[in-house]
Amino acid sequence: MIKFKKDIIYFSNELIRRGLVKNTSGNISVKDEKQKSLWITPSALPYEKLTPEDIAEVSLETGEQLSGNYKESSETPMHRAIYLHRKDIQAIVHTHSTYATMFACAGVEIPAVHYLLAEIGDQVPVAPYALFGTEELAQNVIHSLQKANGVLLANHGVVAVGTTIEEAFRRAEAIEMGAHLALGAKMLGKINPLSTEELEQVRAQFANYFQAKVAK
Ligand SMILES: [Zn+2]
């Protein structure tokens, strides 16, 4: 339990350090299989001030806050809905990172211009706009996450999911990098995304690569 809280604090500070969010925007959660709950950053509290007691615990079943010094993140309904609909997901990272959010504001999906985007999907889709914190936004995101491990929220930001917090964070970074590269490529005159087949080959290589890292 304390590990979940420490991980959330560490990666919340990494969000700021790596420029993926500003001030108190964005949020991170981890699913706690044993307790049937999720742990999430609190609402509107600066990341650098977070202590383990500030991380909010919310029941997956009822959505009720169970512990934590502050009210849970306003995007908790979206996090909870994702865990309930995709049982493979153990962690979620939500950012407003600049380049990816540019695509979200334009309503344009990010094409897989770089092989690191392969673990997100054939592209990074855009979930239709809905007011932050609402069930409607949660439903839009779930729909887009059926075929991807990351999604742009129209006029809002990014959601990346993973089987670990490290994986979800890495994917949030890959989406931001992909948006930056896609924009640059377009400015140079040509977007040249990888094909479905090429992306499949990358995924096969990734399976070996990440397993190899774990094995050592
Ligand atoms: Zn947000």
XYZ file of C-alpha atoms and ligand atoms in Angstrom:
217
model
C 0.000 0.000 0.000
C 2.772 2.428 0.940
C 4.602 1.395 -2.246
C 1.641 2.535 -4.357
C 1.669 5.897 -2.591
C 5.437 6.347 -2.960
C 5.286 5.425 -6.656
C 2.515 7.950 -7.252
C 4.481 10.709 -5.496
C 7.679 9.873 -7.400
C 6.007 9.860 -10.818
C 3.885 12.953 -10.016
C 7.112 14.870 -9.438
C 8.544 13.388 -12.648
C 5.535 14.832 -14.512
C 6.655 18.317 -13.467
C 10.376 17.618 -13.882
C 9.949 16.309 -17.436
C 7.560 19.093 -18.416
C 4.498 16.913 -18.983
C 2.269 19.035 -16.724
C 2.282 22.500 -15.170
C 1.168 23.441 -11.644
C -1.498 21.038 -10.361
C -2.851 19.818 -13.715
C -2.857 16.120 -14.593
C -3.126 13.152 -12.245
C -1.839 9.620 -11.656
C -3.549 6.532 -10.245
C -2.690 2.917 -9.464
C -5.126 0.028 -9.007
C -4.951 -1.911 -5.748
C -6.217 -5.358 -6.680
C -6.305 -6.659 -3.094
C -8.233 -3.756 -1.603
C -10.522 -3.438 -4.659
C -9.634 0.250 -4.724
C -7.539 2.774 -6.593
C -4.954 5.220 -5.264
C -4.938 8.653 -6.883
C -3.376 12.102 -6.535
C -5.596 14.585 -4.667
C -7.337 17.511 -6.332
C -5.476 20.831 -6.743
C -2.491 20.112 -4.469
C 1.028 20.970 -5.743
C 2.906 17.735 -6.545
C 6.062 18.810 -4.712
C 4.077 19.039 -1.462
C 2.537 15.558 -1.653
C 2.979 13.216 1.305
C 1.881 9.550 1.394
C -1.125 10.484 3.571
C -2.351 12.876 0.867
C -2.834 10.158 -1.750
C -6.559 9.384 -1.923
C -7.971 5.860 -1.845
C -11.239 5.350 -3.723
C -13.426 2.231 -3.833
C -13.519 0.693 -7.310
C -16.959 -0.692 -6.583
C -18.759 2.410 -5.295
C -16.503 5.369 -6.232
C -16.531 6.472 -2.594
C -13.323 8.002 -1.132
C -11.989 5.720 1.615
C -8.898 7.600 2.849
C -6.534 10.520 2.169
C -6.123 14.003 3.645
C -7.712 15.759 0.670
C -10.506 15.265 -1.813
C -9.559 12.887 -4.636
C -8.659 14.169 -8.119
C -11.595 15.586 -10.073
C -10.823 13.050 -12.845
C -11.354 10.053 -10.547
C -14.579 8.959 -12.373
C -12.514 8.581 -15.564
C -9.769 6.562 -13.820
C -12.323 4.305 -12.113
C -14.247 3.718 -15.359
C -11.034 2.713 -17.167
C -10.121 0.152 -14.451
C -13.642 -1.285 -14.508
C -13.658 -1.675 -18.292
C -10.079 -2.775 -18.948
C -9.087 -5.334 -16.349
C -5.508 -5.502 -17.700
C -4.798 -1.897 -16.690
C -2.971 -1.310 -13.381
C -1.936 2.347 -13.714
C -3.089 5.530 -15.457
C -1.229 8.768 -16.179
C -3.156 11.871 -17.262
C -1.278 14.933 -18.547
C -1.843 18.189 -20.410
C 1.526 17.921 -22.173
C 1.857 20.707 -24.711
C 2.429 19.067 -28.106
C -0.019 16.223 -27.576
C -2.607 18.697 -26.310
C -2.108 20.751 -29.504
C -3.298 17.705 -31.456
C -6.144 17.260 -28.931
C -7.183 20.884 -29.438
C -7.150 20.453 -33.208
C -9.092 17.167 -32.882
C -6.360 15.419 -34.895
C -5.115 11.952 -33.946
C -1.344 11.446 -33.706
C -0.091 9.208 -36.522
C 2.511 6.540 -35.665
C 5.422 8.495 -37.121
C 7.950 6.913 -34.716
C 8.301 3.252 -33.729
C 7.994 4.093 -30.007
C 4.334 4.842 -30.663
C 3.702 1.183 -31.556
C 2.885 0.290 -27.960
C 0.106 2.903 -27.963
C -1.697 1.585 -31.050
C -1.873 2.127 -34.792
C -2.303 5.823 -33.916
C -3.212 7.854 -30.831
C -6.998 8.387 -31.183
C -9.006 11.428 -30.056
C -11.893 10.962 -27.608
C -14.707 13.482 -28.232
C -14.870 16.502 -25.930
C -16.841 16.340 -22.681
C -16.590 18.419 -19.502
C -13.718 17.337 -17.220
C -14.680 15.158 -14.276
C -17.898 13.876 -15.906
C -19.140 10.363 -16.580
C -19.599 11.417 -20.228
C -15.858 12.075 -20.552
C -15.146 8.728 -18.865
C -17.344 6.907 -21.396
C -15.734 8.694 -24.358
C -12.275 7.707 -23.103
C -13.205 4.063 -22.483
C -14.517 3.805 -26.031
C -11.247 5.128 -27.490
C -9.130 2.871 -25.248
C -10.644 -0.288 -26.723
C -7.899 -0.411 -29.351
C -5.161 1.730 -27.829
C -3.061 2.235 -24.697
C -3.286 5.991 -24.913
C -5.814 8.571 -26.047
C -6.103 12.315 -26.610
C -8.985 14.039 -24.832
C -10.332 16.680 -27.244
C -9.567 20.245 -26.072
C -8.048 18.860 -22.892
C -5.011 16.521 -22.791
C -3.710 12.962 -22.726
C -4.483 9.658 -20.976
C -1.936 6.808 -21.034
C -2.533 3.393 -19.436
C -0.277 0.468 -18.533
C 0.176 -2.718 -16.561
C 2.628 -0.803 -14.316
C 3.024 2.864 -13.390
C 6.382 2.871 -15.213
C 4.701 1.641 -18.381
C 1.856 4.175 -18.207
C 4.367 6.985 -17.608
C 6.593 5.849 -20.477
C 3.570 5.826 -22.771
C 2.530 9.346 -21.689
C 6.036 10.487 -22.644
C 5.950 8.585 -25.947
C 2.678 10.303 -26.868
C 4.166 13.734 -26.188
C 7.290 12.890 -28.188
C 5.145 11.485 -31.027
C 3.088 14.680 -31.192
C 6.237 16.808 -31.279
C 7.752 14.689 -34.059
C 4.525 14.501 -36.090
C 4.163 18.283 -35.965
C 7.788 18.745 -37.016
C 7.454 16.225 -39.833
C 4.342 17.997 -41.093
C 6.190 21.322 -41.040
C 8.942 19.701 -43.109
C 6.265 18.833 -45.619
C 5.557 15.131 -45.144
C 4.013 12.864 -42.529
C 5.220 9.351 -43.182
C 3.606 7.014 -40.602
C 4.598 3.365 -40.120
C 2.241 0.782 -41.641
C 0.109 -1.607 -39.554
C 2.490 -4.422 -40.485
C 5.587 -2.429 -39.464
C 3.952 -1.553 -36.153
C 3.179 -5.249 -35.536
C 6.868 -6.054 -36.071
C 7.849 -3.387 -33.535
C 5.417 -4.844 -30.968
C 6.991 -8.281 -31.412
C 10.448 -6.779 -30.820
C 9.192 -4.862 -27.786
C 7.937 -8.115 -26.234
C 11.501 -9.481 -26.386
C 13.109 -6.236 -25.316
C 11.035 -5.639 -22.194
C 11.153 -9.320 -21.178
C 14.925 -9.297 -21.551
C 15.150 -6.297 -19.271
C 13.022 -7.986 -16.617
C 14.972 -11.260 -16.893
C 18.255 -9.521 -15.972
Zn -7.026 17.134 -17.181
